[in-house]
PDB file of C-alpha atoms and ligand atoms in Angstrom:
ATOM      1  CA  MET A  26     -39.414   1.916  43.919  1.00  0.00           C
ATOM      2  CA  SER A  27     -36.776   4.566  43.135  1.00  0.00           C
ATOM      3  CA  VAL A  28     -33.939   3.920  40.664  1.00  0.00           C
ATOM      4  CA  ASN A  29     -30.460   5.332  41.005  1.00  0.00           C
ATOM      5  CA  PRO A  30     -30.067   7.605  37.908  1.00  0.00           C
ATOM      6  CA  ALA A  31     -26.291   6.942  37.849  1.00  0.00           C
ATOM      7  CA  LYS A  32     -26.891   3.187  37.602  1.00  0.00           C
ATOM      8  CA  GLN A  33     -25.384   1.596  34.484  1.00  0.00           C
ATOM      9  CA  THR A  34     -27.672  -0.193  32.100  1.00  0.00           C
ATOM     10  CA  GLU A  35     -27.094  -3.904  31.654  1.00  0.00           C
ATOM     11  CA  LEU A  36     -25.342  -3.215  28.296  1.00  0.00           C
ATOM     12  CA  GLU A  37     -23.101  -0.509  29.766  1.00  0.00           C
ATOM     13  CA  SER A  38     -21.973  -2.773  32.530  1.00  0.00           C
ATOM     14  CA  LEU A  39     -21.422  -5.672  30.111  1.00  0.00           C
ATOM     15  CA  LEU A  40     -19.251  -3.461  27.845  1.00  0.00           C
ATOM     16  CA  ALA A  41     -17.254  -2.062  30.744  1.00  0.00           C
ATOM     17  CA  ILE A  42     -16.496  -5.512  32.117  1.00  0.00           C
ATOM     18  CA  SER A  43     -15.861  -7.182  28.738  1.00  0.00           C
ATOM     19  CA  SER A  44     -13.348  -4.494  27.799  1.00  0.00           C
ATOM     20  CA  GLY A  45     -11.547  -4.830  31.124  1.00  0.00           C
ATOM     21  CA  LEU A  46     -12.240  -1.292  32.364  1.00  0.00           C
ATOM     22  CA  ASN A  47     -12.471  -2.484  35.963  1.00  0.00           C
ATOM     23  CA  ALA A  48      -9.565  -4.936  35.672  1.00  0.00           C
ATOM     24  CA  LEU A  49      -6.263  -4.038  37.314  1.00  0.00           C
ATOM     25  CA  GLN A  50      -4.073  -5.574  34.615  1.00  0.00           C
ATOM     26  CA  GLY A  51      -3.935  -4.783  30.905  1.00  0.00           C
ATOM     27  CA  ASN A  52      -3.264  -1.691  28.850  1.00  0.00           C
ATOM     28  CA  GLU A  53      -5.408   1.419  29.399  1.00  0.00           C
ATOM     29  CA  ARG A  54      -5.336   2.690  25.818  1.00  0.00           C
ATOM     30  CA  PHE A  55      -6.180  -0.760  24.482  1.00  0.00           C
ATOM     31  CA  LYS A  56      -9.066  -1.110  26.947  1.00  0.00           C
ATOM     32  CA  ASN A  57     -10.533   2.253  25.936  1.00  0.00           C
ATOM     33  CA  ILE A  58     -10.249   1.501  22.223  1.00  0.00           C
ATOM     34  CA  MET A  59     -11.855  -1.932  22.673  1.00  0.00           C
ATOM     35  CA  HIS A  60     -14.599  -0.355  24.760  1.00  0.00           C
ATOM     36  CA  GLN A  61     -15.417   2.111  21.978  1.00  0.00           C
ATOM     37  CA  LEU A  62     -15.291  -0.573  19.265  1.00  0.00           C
ATOM     38  CA  LEU A  63     -17.498  -3.020  21.195  1.00  0.00           C
ATOM     39  CA  SER A  64     -19.935  -0.294  22.040  1.00  0.00           C
ATOM     40  CA  ASP A  65     -20.172   0.824  18.386  1.00  0.00           C
ATOM     41  CA  LEU A  66     -20.642  -2.799  17.345  1.00  0.00           C
ATOM     42  CA  CYS A  67     -23.448  -3.423  19.837  1.00  0.00           C
ATOM     43  CA  HIS A  68     -25.213  -0.252  18.756  1.00  0.00           C
ATOM     44  CA  THR A  69     -24.923  -1.349  15.116  1.00  0.00           C
ATOM     45  CA  ILE A  70     -26.382  -4.766  16.008  1.00  0.00           C
ATOM     46  CA  LYS A  71     -29.269  -3.025  17.693  1.00  0.00           C
ATOM     47  CA  LYS A  72     -29.828  -0.352  15.021  1.00  0.00           C
ATOM     48  CA  PHE A  73     -30.050  -2.905  12.193  1.00  0.00           C
ATOM     49  CA  ASP A  74     -31.630  -5.618  14.340  1.00  0.00           C
ATOM     50  CA  ILE A  75     -28.849  -7.957  13.176  1.00  0.00           C
ATOM     51  CA  THR A  76     -30.051 -11.561  13.199  1.00  0.00           C
ATOM     52  CA  ASP A  77     -28.089 -14.377  14.822  1.00  0.00           C
ATOM     53  CA  GLU A  78     -27.515 -15.835  11.370  1.00  0.00           C
ATOM     54  CA  GLU A  79     -26.032 -12.547  10.095  1.00  0.00           C
ATOM     55  CA  PHE A  80     -23.873 -12.232  13.178  1.00  0.00           C
ATOM     56  CA  TRP A  81     -22.340 -15.717  12.808  1.00  0.00           C
ATOM     57  CA  LEU A  82     -21.836 -15.136   9.094  1.00  0.00           C
ATOM     58  CA  ALA A  83     -19.726 -12.107  10.009  1.00  0.00           C
ATOM     59  CA  VAL A  84     -17.771 -14.023  12.667  1.00  0.00           C
ATOM     60  CA  ASN A  85     -17.004 -16.792  10.222  1.00  0.00           C
ATOM     61  CA  TYR A  86     -15.992 -14.195   7.629  1.00  0.00           C
ATOM     62  CA  LEU A  87     -13.144 -13.161   9.929  1.00  0.00           C
ATOM     63  CA  ASN A  88     -11.953 -16.768   9.948  1.00  0.00           C
ATOM     64  CA  GLU A  89     -12.037 -16.846   6.141  1.00  0.00           C
ATOM     65  CA  LEU A  90     -10.088 -13.574   5.935  1.00  0.00           C
ATOM     66  CA  GLY A  91      -7.405 -15.019   8.184  1.00  0.00           C
ATOM     67  CA  GLN A  92      -7.283 -18.383   6.416  1.00  0.00           C
ATOM     68  CA  ARG A  93      -6.754 -16.604   3.092  1.00  0.00           C
ATOM     69  CA  GLN A  94      -4.365 -14.007   4.599  1.00  0.00           C
ATOM     70  CA  GLU A  95      -6.521 -11.217   3.187  1.00  0.00           C
ATOM     71  CA  ALA A  96      -7.052  -8.944   6.200  1.00  0.00           C
ATOM     72  CA  ALA A  97      -4.573  -6.337   4.898  1.00  0.00           C
ATOM     73  CA  LEU A  98      -6.092  -6.555   1.417  1.00  0.00           C
ATOM     74  CA  LEU A  99      -9.510  -5.793   2.876  1.00  0.00           C
ATOM     75  CA  ALA A 100      -8.051  -2.871   4.854  1.00  0.00           C
ATOM     76  CA  ALA A 101      -6.873  -1.398   1.548  1.00  0.00           C
ATOM     77  CA  GLY A 102     -10.182  -2.119  -0.205  1.00  0.00           C
ATOM     78  CA  LEU A 103     -12.267  -0.493   2.518  1.00  0.00           C
ATOM     79  CA  GLY A 104     -10.214   2.689   2.176  1.00  0.00           C
ATOM     80  CA  LEU A 105      -8.829   2.389   5.692  1.00  0.00           C
ATOM     81  CA  GLU A 106      -5.193   2.285   4.552  1.00  0.00           C
ATOM     82  CA  HIS A 107      -5.856   5.408   2.460  1.00  0.00           C
ATOM     83  CA  TYR A 108      -7.457   7.018   5.506  1.00  0.00           C
ATOM     84  CA  LEU A 109      -4.142   6.629   7.340  1.00  0.00           C
ATOM     85  CA  ASP A 110      -2.523   8.613   4.491  1.00  0.00           C
ATOM     86  CA  MET A 111      -5.226  11.286   4.780  1.00  0.00           C
ATOM     87  CA  ARG A 112      -4.447  11.598   8.493  1.00  0.00           C
ATOM     88  CA  ALA A 113      -0.687  11.812   7.929  1.00  0.00           C
ATOM     89  CA  ASP A 114      -1.192  14.469   5.211  1.00  0.00           C
ATOM     90  CA  GLU A 115      -3.529  16.436   7.491  1.00  0.00           C
ATOM     91  CA  LYS A 116      -1.052  16.376  10.373  1.00  0.00           C
ATOM     92  CA  GLU A 117       1.765  17.606   8.133  1.00  0.00           C
ATOM     93  CA  ALA A 118      -0.409  20.401   6.742  1.00  0.00           C
ATOM     94  CA  ALA A 119      -1.539  21.447  10.226  1.00  0.00           C
ATOM     95  CA  ALA A 120       2.092  21.599  11.369  1.00  0.00           C
ATOM     96  CA  GLY A 121       2.959  23.692   8.291  1.00  0.00           C
ATOM     97  CA  GLN A 122       5.523  21.097   7.231  1.00  0.00           C
ATOM     98  CA  ASN A 123       6.997  20.966   3.742  1.00  0.00           C
ATOM     99  CA  THR A 124       5.844  18.165   1.501  1.00  0.00           C
ATOM    100  CA  GLY A 125       7.739  16.662  -1.384  1.00  0.00           C
ATOM    101  CA  THR A 126       6.468  13.813  -3.538  1.00  0.00           C
ATOM    102  CA  PRO A 127       3.146  12.769  -1.968  1.00  0.00           C
ATOM    103  CA  ARG A 128       2.747   9.503  -0.095  1.00  0.00           C
ATOM    104  CA  THR A 129       0.271   6.820  -0.985  1.00  0.00           C
ATOM    105  CA  ILE A 130      -0.473   3.403   0.468  1.00  0.00           C
ATOM    106  CA  GLU A 131       2.030   0.548   0.675  1.00  0.00           C
ATOM    107  CA  GLY A 132      -0.558  -2.160   0.141  1.00  0.00           C
ATOM    108  CA  PRO A 133      -0.204  -5.761   1.337  1.00  0.00           C
ATOM    109  CA  LEU A 134       2.313  -7.129  -1.179  1.00  0.00           C
ATOM    110  CA  TYR A 135       5.745  -5.774  -0.200  1.00  0.00           C
ATOM    111  CA  VAL A 136       8.587  -8.221   0.380  1.00  0.00           C
ATOM    112  CA  ALA A 137      11.692  -6.912   2.167  1.00  0.00           C
ATOM    113  CA  ASN A 138      15.311  -7.432   1.178  1.00  0.00           C
ATOM    114  CA  ALA A 139      15.007  -7.443  -2.609  1.00  0.00           C
ATOM    115  CA  PRO A 140      18.379  -7.592  -4.418  1.00  0.00           C
ATOM    116  CA  LEU A 141      20.280  -4.290  -4.051  1.00  0.00           C
ATOM    117  CA  SER A 142      22.437  -2.733  -6.758  1.00  0.00           C
ATOM    118  CA  LYS A 143      23.964   0.630  -7.601  1.00  0.00           C
ATOM    119  CA  GLY A 144      22.359   2.923 -10.184  1.00  0.00           C
ATOM    120  CA  PHE A 145      20.695   0.260 -12.279  1.00  0.00           C
ATOM    121  CA  ALA A 146      18.933  -3.091 -12.037  1.00  0.00           C
ATOM    122  CA  ARG A 147      17.049  -5.414 -14.280  1.00  0.00           C
ATOM    123  CA  MET A 148      13.856  -6.363 -12.461  1.00  0.00           C
ATOM    124  CA  ASP A 149      12.249  -9.045 -14.637  1.00  0.00           C
ATOM    125  CA  ASP A 150      13.597 -12.572 -14.983  1.00  0.00           C
ATOM    126  CA  GLY A 151      12.925 -12.629 -18.729  1.00  0.00           C
ATOM    127  CA  SER A 152      10.294 -15.358 -18.438  1.00  0.00           C
ATOM    128  CA  GLU A 153       7.380 -13.287 -19.731  1.00  0.00           C
ATOM    129  CA  LYS A 154       6.775 -12.112 -23.267  1.00  0.00           C
ATOM    130  CA  ALA A 155       5.876  -8.562 -22.352  1.00  0.00           C
ATOM    131  CA  GLU A 156       6.485  -4.955 -23.335  1.00  0.00           C
ATOM    132  CA  ALA A 157       9.836  -3.897 -21.898  1.00  0.00           C
ATOM    133  CA  MET A 158       9.810  -0.887 -19.558  1.00  0.00           C
ATOM    134  CA  TRP A 159      12.637   1.596 -18.928  1.00  0.00           C
ATOM    135  CA  LEU A 160      11.773   3.209 -15.605  1.00  0.00           C
ATOM    136  CA  HIS A 161      14.072   5.931 -14.381  1.00  0.00           C
ATOM    137  CA  GLY A 162      14.309   9.218 -12.531  1.00  0.00           C
ATOM    138  CA  GLN A 163      16.101  11.315  -9.991  1.00  0.00           C
ATOM    139  CA  VAL A 164      15.868  11.660  -6.230  1.00  0.00           C
ATOM    140  CA  THR A 165      16.367  15.218  -4.964  1.00  0.00           C
ATOM    141  CA  ASP A 166      15.737  17.295  -1.887  1.00  0.00           C
ATOM    142  CA  LEU A 167      13.087  20.036  -1.936  1.00  0.00           C
ATOM    143  CA  ASN A 168      15.558  22.470  -3.532  1.00  0.00           C
ATOM    144  CA  GLY A 169      16.221  20.117  -6.413  1.00  0.00           C
ATOM    145  CA  LYS A 170      19.638  19.084  -5.087  1.00  0.00           C
ATOM    146  CA  PRO A 171      20.392  15.454  -6.030  1.00  0.00           C
ATOM    147  CA  VAL A 172      20.373  12.877  -3.247  1.00  0.00           C
ATOM    148  CA  ALA A 173      23.136  10.360  -3.945  1.00  0.00           C
ATOM    149  CA  GLY A 174      22.995   6.995  -2.175  1.00  0.00           C
ATOM    150  CA  ALA A 175      19.222   7.023  -1.700  1.00  0.00           C
ATOM    151  CA  VAL A 176      17.679   3.554  -1.801  1.00  0.00           C
ATOM    152  CA  VAL A 177      14.785   3.224  -4.246  1.00  0.00           C
ATOM    153  CA  ASP A 178      12.947   0.001  -3.379  1.00  0.00           C
ATOM    154  CA  ILE A 179      10.651  -0.899  -6.277  1.00  0.00           C
ATOM    155  CA  TRP A 180       8.001  -3.606  -6.656  1.00  0.00           C
ATOM    156  CA  HIS A 181       5.269  -4.219  -9.202  1.00  0.00           C
ATOM    157  CA  ALA A 182       3.021  -6.846 -10.757  1.00  0.00           C
ATOM    158  CA  ASN A 183       3.577  -8.927 -13.884  1.00  0.00           C
ATOM    159  CA  THR A 184       1.314  -8.887 -16.946  1.00  0.00           C
ATOM    160  CA  LEU A 185      -1.286 -10.960 -15.084  1.00  0.00           C
ATOM    161  CA  GLY A 186      -1.394  -8.576 -12.118  1.00  0.00           C
ATOM    162  CA  GLY A 187       0.498 -11.072  -9.919  1.00  0.00           C
ATOM    163  CA  TYR A 188       3.326 -10.290  -7.464  1.00  0.00           C
ATOM    164  CA  SER A 189       6.267 -12.631  -6.878  1.00  0.00           C
ATOM    165  CA  PHE A 190       6.256 -14.441  -3.505  1.00  0.00           C
ATOM    166  CA  PHE A 191       2.435 -14.210  -3.334  1.00  0.00           C
ATOM    167  CA  ASP A 192       2.199 -15.694  -6.837  1.00  0.00           C
ATOM    168  CA  ALA A 193       4.078 -19.001  -6.584  1.00  0.00           C
ATOM    169  CA  SER A 194       4.437 -19.210 -10.377  1.00  0.00           C
ATOM    170  CA  GLN A 195       7.046 -16.404 -10.362  1.00  0.00           C
ATOM    171  CA  SER A 196      10.737 -16.679  -9.501  1.00  0.00           C
ATOM    172  CA  GLU A 197      12.061 -15.334  -6.197  1.00  0.00           C
ATOM    173  CA  TYR A 198      12.130 -11.506  -6.124  1.00  0.00           C
ATOM    174  CA  ASN A 199      10.921 -11.248  -9.730  1.00  0.00           C
ATOM    175  CA  LEU A 200       9.908  -7.594 -10.334  1.00  0.00           C
ATOM    176  CA  ARG A 201      11.327  -6.543  -6.954  1.00  0.00           C
ATOM    177  CA  ARG A 202      14.613  -4.641  -6.720  1.00  0.00           C
ATOM    178  CA  ARG A 203      16.393  -2.018  -4.650  1.00  0.00           C
ATOM    179  CA  VAL A 204      18.532   0.507  -6.510  1.00  0.00           C
ATOM    180  CA  GLU A 205      20.924   2.932  -4.866  1.00  0.00           C
ATOM    181  CA  THR A 206      20.987   6.313  -6.609  1.00  0.00           C
ATOM    182  CA  ASP A 207      24.227   7.419  -8.295  1.00  0.00           C
ATOM    183  CA  ALA A 208      26.174  10.655  -7.704  1.00  0.00           C
ATOM    184  CA  GLU A 209      23.464  12.634  -9.569  1.00  0.00           C
ATOM    185  CA  GLY A 210      20.714  11.016  -7.509  1.00  0.00           C
ATOM    186  CA  ARG A 211      19.614   8.905 -10.473  1.00  0.00           C
ATOM    187  CA  TYR A 212      18.079   5.434 -10.593  1.00  0.00           C
ATOM    188  CA  ALA A 213      17.126   3.351 -13.636  1.00  0.00           C
ATOM    189  CA  VAL A 214      15.628  -0.090 -14.078  1.00  0.00           C
ATOM    190  CA  ARG A 215      14.804  -2.330 -16.958  1.00  0.00           C
ATOM    191  CA  SER A 216      11.562  -4.205 -16.345  1.00  0.00           C
ATOM    192  CA  ILE A 217       8.279  -5.083 -18.023  1.00  0.00           C
ATOM    193  CA  VAL A 218       5.150  -2.929 -18.143  1.00  0.00           C
ATOM    194  CA  PRO A 219       2.891  -4.135 -15.311  1.00  0.00           C
ATOM    195  CA  CYS A 220      -0.824  -4.774 -15.655  1.00  0.00           C
ATOM    196  CA  GLY A 221      -3.455  -3.792 -13.100  1.00  0.00           C
ATOM    197  CA  TYR A 222      -4.264  -5.967 -10.100  1.00  0.00           C
ATOM    198  CA  GLY A 223      -7.533  -7.711  -9.339  1.00  0.00           C
ATOM    199  CA  CYS A 224      -8.486  -9.235  -5.975  1.00  0.00           C
ATOM    200  CA  PRO A 225      -8.624 -13.056  -5.961  1.00  0.00           C
ATOM    201  CA  PRO A 226     -12.134 -13.611  -7.406  1.00  0.00           C
ATOM    202  CA  ASP A 227     -12.889 -16.510  -5.039  1.00  0.00           C
ATOM    203  CA  GLY A 228     -11.541 -14.772  -1.911  1.00  0.00           C
ATOM    204  CA  PRO A 229     -13.283 -13.106   1.039  1.00  0.00           C
ATOM    205  CA  THR A 230     -12.256  -9.556   0.052  1.00  0.00           C
ATOM    206  CA  GLN A 231     -13.913  -9.824  -3.349  1.00  0.00           C
ATOM    207  CA  LYS A 232     -16.914 -11.467  -1.701  1.00  0.00           C
ATOM    208  CA  LEU A 233     -17.407  -8.443   0.550  1.00  0.00           C
ATOM    209  CA  LEU A 234     -16.802  -5.953  -2.282  1.00  0.00           C
ATOM    210  CA  THR A 235     -19.343  -7.769  -4.470  1.00  0.00           C
ATOM    211  CA  GLY A 236     -21.861  -7.403  -1.651  1.00  0.00           C
ATOM    212  CA  LEU A 237     -21.200  -3.660  -1.782  1.00  0.00           C
ATOM    213  CA  GLY A 238     -21.629  -3.578  -5.558  1.00  0.00           C
ATOM    214  CA  ARG A 239     -17.926  -2.740  -5.965  1.00  0.00           C
ATOM    215  CA  HIS A 240     -15.108  -4.179  -8.066  1.00  0.00           C
ATOM    216  CA  GLY A 241     -11.691  -5.167  -6.705  1.00  0.00           C
ATOM    217  CA  ASN A 242      -9.413  -3.781  -9.397  1.00  0.00           C
ATOM    218  CA  ARG A 243      -6.401  -1.495  -9.352  1.00  0.00           C
ATOM    219  CA  PRO A 244      -4.896   0.404 -12.276  1.00  0.00           C
ATOM    220  CA  ALA A 245      -1.391  -0.546 -13.481  1.00  0.00           C
ATOM    221  CA  HIS A 246       1.014   0.850 -10.881  1.00  0.00           C
ATOM    222  CA  VAL A 247       4.547   0.650  -9.506  1.00  0.00           C
ATOM    223  CA  HIS A 248       5.310   0.782  -5.781  1.00  0.00           C
ATOM    224  CA  PHE A 249       8.238   2.643  -4.232  1.00  0.00           C
ATOM    225  CA  PHE A 250       9.907   3.049  -0.884  1.00  0.00           C
ATOM    226  CA  VAL A 251      12.442   5.865  -1.169  1.00  0.00           C
ATOM    227  CA  SER A 252      14.833   6.413   1.719  1.00  0.00           C
ATOM    228  CA  ALA A 253      18.098   8.206   2.394  1.00  0.00           C
ATOM    229  CA  PRO A 254      19.989   9.246   5.529  1.00  0.00           C
ATOM    230  CA  GLY A 255      18.664  12.582   6.797  1.00  0.00           C
ATOM    231  CA  PHE A 256      15.375  12.358   4.852  1.00  0.00           C
ATOM    232  CA  LYS A 257      11.867  11.226   5.714  1.00  0.00           C
ATOM    233  CA  HIS A 258      11.057   7.758   4.425  1.00  0.00           C
ATOM    234  CA  LEU A 259       8.627   7.949   1.494  1.00  0.00           C
ATOM    235  CA  THR A 260       6.069   5.244   0.693  1.00  0.00           C
ATOM    236  CA  THR A 261       4.420   5.880  -2.643  1.00  0.00           C
ATOM    237  CA  GLN A 262       3.290   4.511  -6.007  1.00  0.00           C
ATOM    238  CA  ILE A 263       2.982   5.742  -9.543  1.00  0.00           C
ATOM    239  CA  ASN A 264       0.003   4.965 -11.751  1.00  0.00           C
ATOM    240  CA  LEU A 265       0.407   4.565 -15.481  1.00  0.00           C
ATOM    241  CA  ASN A 266      -1.711   7.078 -17.351  1.00  0.00           C
ATOM    242  CA  GLY A 267      -4.314   5.649 -19.715  1.00  0.00           C
ATOM    243  CA  ASP A 268      -5.425   2.720 -17.530  1.00  0.00           C
ATOM    244  CA  GLU A 269      -9.192   2.294 -17.358  1.00  0.00           C
ATOM    245  CA  TYR A 270      -9.048   2.081 -13.555  1.00  0.00           C
ATOM    246  CA  LEU A 271      -6.788   5.138 -13.129  1.00  0.00           C
ATOM    247  CA  TRP A 272      -9.441   7.041 -11.166  1.00  0.00           C
ATOM    248  CA  ASP A 273     -11.386   3.965 -10.083  1.00  0.00           C
ATOM    249  CA  ASP A 274      -8.804   2.208  -7.889  1.00  0.00           C
ATOM    250  CA  PHE A 275     -10.492  -0.117  -5.378  1.00  0.00           C
ATOM    251  CA  ALA A 276      -7.721   0.823  -2.912  1.00  0.00           C
ATOM    252  CA  PHE A 277      -7.978   4.634  -3.404  1.00  0.00           C
ATOM    253  CA  ALA A 278      -4.234   5.157  -3.997  1.00  0.00           C
ATOM    254  CA  THR A 279      -4.308   7.372  -7.121  1.00  0.00           C
ATOM    255  CA  ARG A 280      -3.156  10.975  -6.743  1.00  0.00           C
ATOM    256  CA  GLU A 281      -2.759  13.583  -9.488  1.00  0.00           C
ATOM    257  CA  GLU A 282       0.929  14.140  -8.671  1.00  0.00           C
ATOM    258  CA  LEU A 283       1.610  10.398  -8.929  1.00  0.00           C
ATOM    259  CA  ILE A 284       0.443   9.774 -12.487  1.00  0.00           C
ATOM    260  CA  ALA A 285       3.217   8.932 -14.936  1.00  0.00           C
ATOM    261  CA  ASP A 286       2.857   9.123 -18.707  1.00  0.00           C
ATOM    262  CA  PRO A 287       4.215   6.044 -20.478  1.00  0.00           C
ATOM    263  CA  VAL A 288       6.170   7.021 -23.601  1.00  0.00           C
ATOM    264  CA  LYS A 289       6.659   4.653 -26.546  1.00  0.00           C
ATOM    265  CA  ILE A 290      10.332   4.526 -27.583  1.00  0.00           C
ATOM    266  CA  THR A 291      11.060   3.314 -31.110  1.00  0.00           C
ATOM    267  CA  ASP A 292      14.558   4.833 -31.476  1.00  0.00           C
ATOM    268  CA  GLU A 293      16.847   1.806 -32.043  1.00  0.00           C
ATOM    269  CA  LYS A 294      19.985   3.676 -30.965  1.00  0.00           C
ATOM    270  CA  LEU A 295      18.474   4.771 -27.655  1.00  0.00           C
ATOM    271  CA  ALA A 296      17.212   1.245 -27.069  1.00  0.00           C
ATOM    272  CA  GLN A 297      20.685  -0.134 -27.770  1.00  0.00           C
ATOM    273  CA  GLN A 298      22.271   2.331 -25.346  1.00  0.00           C
ATOM    274  CA  ARG A 299      19.844   1.126 -22.714  1.00  0.00           C
ATOM    275  CA  ASP A 300      20.381  -2.520 -23.663  1.00  0.00           C
ATOM    276  CA  ILE A 301      16.626  -2.992 -23.903  1.00  0.00           C
ATOM    277  CA  PRO A 302      14.488  -4.018 -26.879  1.00  0.00           C
ATOM    278  CA  ALA A 303      12.921  -1.430 -29.182  1.00  0.00           C
ATOM    279  CA  PRO A 304      10.110  -0.598 -29.141  1.00  0.00           C
ATOM    280  CA  HIS A 305       9.766  -0.264 -25.381  1.00  0.00           C
ATOM    281  CA  THR A 306       7.920   1.935 -22.902  1.00  0.00           C
ATOM    282  CA  GLU A 307       9.740   4.658 -21.011  1.00  0.00           C
ATOM    283  CA  VAL A 308       8.411   5.830 -17.676  1.00  0.00           C
ATOM    284  CA  SER A 309      10.221   8.609 -15.875  1.00  0.00           C
ATOM    285  CA  PHE A 310       9.485   9.660 -12.351  1.00  0.00           C
ATOM    286  CA  ASN A 311      11.408  11.903  -9.952  1.00  0.00           C
ATOM    287  CA  PHE A 312      11.151  11.985  -6.189  1.00  0.00           C
ATOM    288  CA  ALA A 313      11.538  15.009  -3.921  1.00  0.00           C
ATOM    289  CA  LEU A 314      12.356  14.064  -0.323  1.00  0.00           C
ATOM    290  CA  VAL A 315      11.716  16.072   2.820  1.00  0.00           C
ATOM    291  CA  LYS A 316      14.378  16.474   5.538  1.00  0.00           C
ATOM    292  CA  ALA A 317      13.790  14.245   8.556  1.00  0.00           C
ATOM    293  CA  SER A 318      13.538  15.829  11.973  1.00  0.00           C
ATOM    294  CA  ASP A 319      14.618  12.631  13.758  1.00  0.00           C
ATOM    295  CA  SER A 320      16.023   9.223  12.817  1.00  0.00           C
ATOM    296  CA  GLU A 321      12.662   7.526  13.385  1.00  0.00           C
ATOM    297  CA  GLU A 322      11.233   9.422  10.393  1.00  0.00           C
ATOM    298  CA  GLU A 323      13.978   7.981   8.176  1.00  0.00           C
ATOM    299  CA  ALA A 324      12.641   4.442   8.521  1.00  0.00           C
ATOM    300  CA  ARG A 325       9.464   2.937   7.130  1.00  0.00           C
ATOM    301  CA  GLY A 326       6.639   2.561   9.621  1.00  0.00           C
ATOM    302  CA  LYS A 327       6.493  -0.700  11.591  1.00  0.00           C
ATOM    303  CA  ARG A 328       4.124  -3.250  10.124  1.00  0.00           C
ATOM    304  CA  ALA A 329       4.218  -7.030   9.758  1.00  0.00           C
ATOM    305  CA  ARG A 330       5.938  -7.692   6.427  1.00  0.00           C
ATOM    306  CA  VAL A 331       7.364 -10.656   4.540  1.00  0.00           C
ATOM    307  CA  LYS A 332      11.078 -11.344   5.159  1.00  0.00           C
ATOM    308  CA  GLU A 333      11.821  -8.689   7.737  1.00  0.00           C
TER     309      GLU A 333
HETATM  310  C1  LIG B 407      -1.976  -4.384  -4.825  1.00  0.00           C
HETATM  311  O1  LIG B 407      -1.070  -4.550  -5.803  1.00  0.00           O
HETATM  312  C2  LIG B 407      -1.918  -3.272  -4.134  1.00  0.00           C
HETATM  313  O2  LIG B 407      -0.947  -2.425  -4.440  1.00  0.00           O
HETATM  314  C3  LIG B 407      -2.852  -3.014  -3.125  1.00  0.00           C
HETATM  315  C4  LIG B 407      -2.824  -1.761  -2.377  1.00  0.00           C
HETATM  316  C5  LIG B 407      -3.815  -3.936  -2.836  1.00  0.00           C
HETATM  317  C6  LIG B 407      -3.859  -5.085  -3.539  1.00  0.00           C
HETATM  318  C7  LIG B 407      -2.937  -5.318  -4.544  1.00  0.00           C
HETATM  319 FE1  LIG B 408       0.327  -3.145  -5.924  1.00  0.00          FE
END
């Protein structure tokens, strides 16, 4: 008997049909991506001789991830969200484009439409006994020229590592504010010093990380979206220097240029001027924005988010 050498194997034909390659309807790019993913998955099943029990454990894990709304948390923990940053950085470098303040991941805990004010905001609702934080800085272009009217959208955790909205014990929009920069491009907020974040210990993300021998902790950090007409939207974070997880972030977001040094302020007069208790912690951080080449670059990337 002679066999046609061009004949597909049973697996090849299964993958082609299951990913719709021979179907008239559907989206070509989506079909090709699914075909690659399914093919990689089948080869992994074969290579590791995955048992039925292991396979169904994995399928059920996806259900758990969804039930606990942790899929985006896992994407951060597996380094995939950071990989998107690596790709964006690489593309900019290859195109010889200018870079200002570096990007780093958004993470899964942003909530849109935080209260907006001009120049200054108080971010904490006063409910926690915590070290007060004076966080301030300037938004400029790459030549150091102030950008007035930039919107600095800030969010961070409380002293237990929890974020309002996701942590029902906090008030609405606690530790979330948008501040429009003044004529000198300056923003300032009064808040509390955040603590690092830890994945829910009983959740599916931590379960997977534990299986990898990894922890699910992040150093103390503050998230920012910085945007202004004519400039590229910036998604970034600062990490507070001195945190034990500074260079051991489970979500891989730390970058040298994004480390801020907290400064202890004991000067009563300065504290009074700021209308904030002394002693407090001062954190200053400036942002340099890059000119946008089209209006699409001015907006944050599309992604399912709370309240938008
Ligand atoms: C966070 O606070 C965070 O910023 C990321 C990326 C993941 C989990 C919690
Ligand atoms: Fe965070």
